[in-house]
CSV table of C-alpha atoms in Angstrom, one decimal:
chain,number,residue,atom,x,y,z
Q,28,MET,CA,117.5,140.0,-81.9
Q,29,PRO,CA,118.0,143.7,-82.3
Q,30,GLY,CA,120.3,145.4,-84.8
Q,31,MET,CA,124.0,146.3,-84.3
Q,32,ALA,CA,124.6,148.1,-81.0
Q,33,ALA,CA,120.9,148.2,-80.3
Q,34,SER,CA,119.0,147.1,-77.2
Q,35,PRO,CA,115.8,145.0,-77.1
Q,36,SER,CA,113.9,148.3,-76.5
Q,37,ILE,CA,113.8,148.7,-80.3
Q,38,PHE,CA,111.0,146.1,-80.1
Q,39,GLU,CA,108.9,148.1,-77.6
Q,40,ARG,CA,106.3,149.1,-80.2
Q,41,ILE,CA,105.9,145.5,-81.5
Q,42,GLN,CA,102.8,144.0,-80.0
Q,43,LEU,CA,101.8,140.4,-80.9
Q,44,PRO,CA,98.6,138.7,-79.8
Q,45,LYS,CA,99.5,137.4,-76.3
Q,46,ALA,CA,97.1,134.5,-76.6
Q,47,THR,CA,99.2,133.2,-79.4
Q,48,PHE,CA,102.7,134.4,-79.0
Q,49,GLU,CA,105.2,134.8,-76.1
Q,50,MET,CA,108.0,137.3,-76.9
Q,51,HIS,CA,111.6,136.8,-75.6
Q,52,PHE,CA,114.3,139.3,-76.2
Q,53,LEU,CA,118.0,138.6,-76.8
Q,54,GLU,CA,120.9,140.9,-76.2
Q,55,TRP,CA,124.3,141.4,-77.6
Q,56,LEU,CA,127.2,139.8,-75.8
Q,57,LEU,CA,130.8,141.1,-75.9
Q,58,PRO,CA,132.7,139.1,-78.5
Q,59,GLU,CA,135.6,136.9,-77.4
Q,60,LYS,CA,139.0,137.6,-79.0
Q,61,GLU,CA,139.0,136.7,-82.7
Q,62,GLU,CA,135.6,135.1,-82.3
Q,63,THR,CA,133.9,133.8,-85.4
Q,64,ILE,CA,130.2,134.7,-86.0
Q,65,GLU,CA,129.4,131.0,-85.9
Q,66,HIS,CA,130.8,130.6,-82.4
Q,67,TYR,CA,129.2,133.8,-81.3
Q,68,ALA,CA,125.8,132.6,-82.7
Q,69,GLN,CA,126.3,129.4,-80.7
Q,70,ARG,CA,126.8,131.4,-77.5
Q,71,VAL,CA,123.8,133.5,-78.1
Q,72,SER,CA,121.7,130.4,-78.9
Q,73,GLU,CA,122.4,129.1,-75.4
Q,74,ASN,CA,120.0,131.8,-74.1
Q,75,VAL,CA,117.1,130.3,-76.2
Q,76,THR,CA,115.5,127.8,-73.9
Q,77,HIS,CA,112.5,126.8,-76.0
Q,78,GLU,CA,112.1,124.6,-79.1
Q,79,ASN,CA,110.3,125.3,-82.3
Q,80,VAL,CA,110.9,129.0,-81.8
Q,81,ILE,CA,110.4,131.8,-84.4
Q,82,LEU,CA,113.6,133.8,-84.5
Q,83,VAL,CA,113.2,137.4,-85.5
Q,84,GLY,CA,116.3,139.5,-86.2
Q,85,VAL,CA,116.8,143.1,-87.3
Q,86,SER,CA,119.7,144.3,-89.5
Q,87,PHE,CA,122.9,142.7,-88.1
Q,88,GLY,CA,120.6,140.8,-85.8
Q,89,GLY,CA,119.0,139.3,-88.9
Q,90,ILE,CA,122.4,138.0,-90.0
Q,91,LEU,CA,123.0,136.6,-86.5
Q,92,VAL,CA,119.7,134.7,-86.3
Q,93,GLN,CA,120.4,133.0,-89.6
Q,94,GLU,CA,123.7,131.7,-88.1
Q,95,MET,CA,121.8,130.7,-84.9
Q,96,LYS,CA,119.5,128.5,-86.9
Q,97,GLN,CA,122.0,125.7,-87.1
Q,98,PHE,CA,122.2,125.4,-83.3
Q,99,LEU,CA,118.4,125.5,-82.6
Q,100,LYS,CA,115.2,123.8,-83.5
Q,101,VAL,CA,113.3,126.6,-85.1
Q,102,LYS,CA,109.9,126.9,-86.7
Q,103,LYS,CA,110.8,130.0,-88.7
Q,104,VAL,CA,113.5,132.6,-89.2
Q,105,ILE,CA,112.3,136.1,-90.0
Q,106,ILE,CA,114.7,138.9,-90.8
Q,107,ILE,CA,113.8,142.6,-91.0
Q,108,SER,CA,115.9,145.3,-92.7
Q,109,SER,CA,118.8,142.8,-93.2
Q,110,VAL,CA,120.4,140.6,-95.9
Q,111,LYS,CA,120.2,136.9,-96.6
Q,112,SER,CA,123.7,136.5,-98.1
Q,113,ASN,CA,126.8,138.6,-98.8
Q,114,VAL,CA,125.5,138.9,-102.4
Q,115,GLU,CA,122.9,141.3,-101.1
Q,116,LEU,CA,125.4,143.6,-99.3
Q,117,PRO,CA,125.6,147.0,-101.0
Q,118,ARG,CA,128.5,147.8,-103.3
Q,119,ARG,CA,130.2,150.1,-100.7
Q,120,MET,CA,130.4,147.2,-98.2
Q,121,LYS,CA,131.9,144.9,-100.9
Q,122,VAL,CA,134.5,147.6,-101.7
Q,123,ALA,CA,135.2,148.0,-98.0
Q,124,LYS,CA,135.8,144.2,-97.8
Q,125,SER,CA,138.2,144.1,-100.7
Q,126,THR,CA,140.2,147.2,-99.6
Q,127,LYS,CA,139.8,146.4,-95.9
Q,128,ALA,CA,138.7,150.0,-95.5
Q,129,TYR,CA,136.3,149.0,-92.8
Q,130,LYS,CA,139.3,148.7,-90.5
Q,131,LEU,CA,139.8,152.5,-90.8
Q,132,ILE,CA,136.3,153.3,-89.4
Q,133,PRO,CA,137.0,155.3,-86.2
Q,134,THR,CA,134.6,153.4,-84.0
Q,135,LYS,CA,136.0,155.2,-81.0
Q,136,LEU,CA,133.9,158.2,-82.3
Q,137,PHE,CA,130.7,156.1,-81.9
Q,138,GLU,CA,130.8,156.9,-78.2
Q,139,ASN,CA,129.2,160.1,-79.6
Q,140,ILE,CA,125.6,159.0,-80.0
Q,141,GLU,CA,125.0,161.1,-83.2
Q,142,GLY,CA,127.8,159.3,-85.0
Q,143,LEU,CA,126.6,155.9,-83.9
Q,144,ALA,CA,123.0,156.7,-84.7
Q,145,LYS,CA,123.9,157.8,-88.2
Q,146,PHE,CA,126.1,154.7,-88.8
Q,147,THR,CA,123.5,152.3,-87.4
Q,148,PHE,CA,120.2,153.8,-88.6
Q,149,GLY,CA,121.2,155.7,-91.7
Q,150,SER,CA,122.2,159.3,-92.4
Q,151,SER,CA,118.6,160.6,-92.7
Q,152,ILE,CA,118.1,160.7,-88.9
Q,153,ILE,CA,116.8,163.9,-87.5
Q,154,LYS,CA,118.7,165.6,-84.6
Q,155,GLN,CA,115.6,165.9,-82.5
Q,156,ARG,CA,115.4,162.1,-82.5
Q,157,LEU,CA,118.9,161.6,-81.1
Q,158,LYS,CA,117.7,161.5,-77.5
Q,159,LEU,CA,115.3,158.8,-78.5
Q,160,TYR,CA,118.0,156.8,-80.3
Q,161,GLU,CA,120.2,157.1,-77.3
Q,162,LYS,CA,117.8,154.9,-75.5
Q,163,PHE,CA,117.9,152.3,-78.3
Q,164,LEU,CA,121.7,152.2,-78.9
Q,165,ALA,CA,122.9,150.5,-75.7
Q,166,VAL,CA,126.2,148.8,-76.8
Q,167,ARG,CA,129.0,151.3,-77.5
Q,168,ASP,CA,132.0,149.1,-76.6
Q,169,LYS,CA,134.7,149.7,-79.3
Q,170,ILE,CA,135.7,146.0,-79.3
Q,171,TYR,CA,132.1,145.0,-80.0
Q,172,LEU,CA,131.6,147.7,-82.7
Q,173,ASP,CA,134.9,146.8,-84.5
Q,174,TRP,CA,133.9,143.1,-84.4
Q,175,SER,CA,130.4,143.7,-85.6
Q,176,ILE,CA,131.4,145.8,-88.6
Q,177,GLU,CA,134.0,143.1,-89.6
Q,178,GLN,CA,131.4,140.3,-89.3
Q,179,ILE,CA,128.9,142.2,-91.5
Q,180,VAL,CA,131.5,143.1,-94.2
Q,181,ASN,CA,133.1,139.7,-94.2
Q,182,TRP,CA,130.0,137.6,-93.9
Q,183,LYS,CA,130.8,134.3,-95.8
Q,184,ARG,CA,127.3,133.2,-96.6
Q,185,THR,CA,127.0,133.2,-100.4
Q,186,GLU,CA,123.8,131.1,-100.8
Q,187,VAL,CA,120.4,132.2,-99.5
Q,188,ASP,CA,118.6,129.9,-97.1
Q,189,PRO,CA,115.2,129.5,-98.9
Q,190,GLU,CA,113.4,129.0,-95.6
Q,191,VAL,CA,114.4,132.5,-94.3
Q,192,ILE,CA,111.5,135.0,-94.5
Q,193,HIS,CA,112.7,138.5,-95.4
Q,194,ILE,CA,110.8,141.8,-94.7
Q,195,HIS,CA,112.5,144.9,-96.2
Q,196,GLY,CA,111.6,148.5,-96.6
Q,197,ASP,CA,111.8,150.0,-100.1
Q,198,ALA,CA,113.6,153.1,-98.7
Q,199,ASP,CA,116.3,151.3,-96.7
Q,200,GLU,CA,119.5,153.4,-96.8
Q,201,VAL,CA,121.8,150.9,-95.2
Q,202,PHE,CA,120.8,147.8,-97.3
Q,203,PRO,CA,119.2,149.3,-100.4
Q,204,ILE,CA,116.3,147.2,-101.7
Q,205,LYS,CA,117.8,147.2,-105.3
Q,206,TYR,CA,120.3,144.6,-104.0
Q,207,ILE,CA,117.6,142.5,-102.2
Q,208,LYS,CA,115.7,139.6,-103.8
Q,209,ASN,CA,112.6,137.7,-102.7
Q,210,ALA,CA,111.6,140.0,-99.8
Q,211,ILE,CA,108.2,141.2,-98.6
Q,212,PRO,CA,108.4,144.9,-99.4
Q,213,VAL,CA,107.2,147.6,-97.0
Q,214,LYS,CA,106.4,150.8,-98.8
Q,215,GLY,CA,108.3,153.8,-97.3
Q,216,GLY,CA,110.1,151.5,-94.9
Q,217,THR,CA,113.6,152.8,-94.0
Q,218,HIS,CA,116.3,151.0,-92.1
Q,219,ILE,CA,114.6,152.0,-88.8
Q,220,MET,CA,111.2,150.7,-89.8
Q,221,ILE,CA,111.1,148.5,-86.7
Q,222,LEU,CA,110.4,151.9,-85.0
Q,223,THR,CA,108.5,153.8,-87.8
Q,224,LYS,CA,106.5,151.0,-89.4
Q,225,TYR,CA,105.5,149.2,-86.3
Q,226,ARG,CA,101.8,149.4,-87.2
Q,227,TRP,CA,102.5,147.5,-90.5
Q,228,LEU,CA,104.6,145.0,-88.6
Q,229,ASN,CA,102.0,144.5,-85.8
Q,230,ASP,CA,99.3,143.9,-88.5
Q,231,ASN,CA,101.4,141.6,-90.7
Q,232,LEU,CA,103.9,139.8,-88.5
Q,233,PRO,CA,101.3,137.5,-86.9
Q,234,LYS,CA,100.0,136.5,-90.3
Q,235,ILE,CA,103.5,135.8,-91.5
Q,236,MET,CA,104.3,133.8,-88.5
Q,237,LEU,CA,101.1,131.8,-88.8
Q,238,ASP,CA,101.3,131.4,-92.6
Q,239,THR,CA,98.0,133.2,-93.1
Q,240,ILE,CA,99.2,136.2,-95.2
């Protein structure tokens, strides 16, 4: 499951041994009116047709696959550049929740790819890469963006699921690692390490999936 507003193309550099793994990509649906993240997760789960799957989610997709776990028979849940509970959210998001400041975010402006890329991937993006990010950021619907931000900031999970495997970059701007506990660290990994640290992921994801790391 890709990150907020992202298409499955963010996984295009991830290559797992074909003799062992079969990769299936999930996409974001438009949320229903006042839909809870639990109900949304159930709807997305209907697109998973196998049992004993390994769910992999990036950023907000990592939050979603944790919610999907209750509706599926899963072998593992792996999250990348994400959080395992609302305790791991950065302070600015907790302040936004208490003040409801997230409602003031002008998501209409995210129709501009630069604004959406900075919000989704972090402020360190380079302008030359914007054309590349335009390919990855496929969902720019205002209703979806408003809903996604509200779900992240107001995520109710307070206890970490000990079965969730967490991979996190030590240079993540969106979810700083200082708030993260019990994660597999990736040196130099930013919030977009699914794109920039794909070699590390290609080397290590199969080992993590097969418990050989």
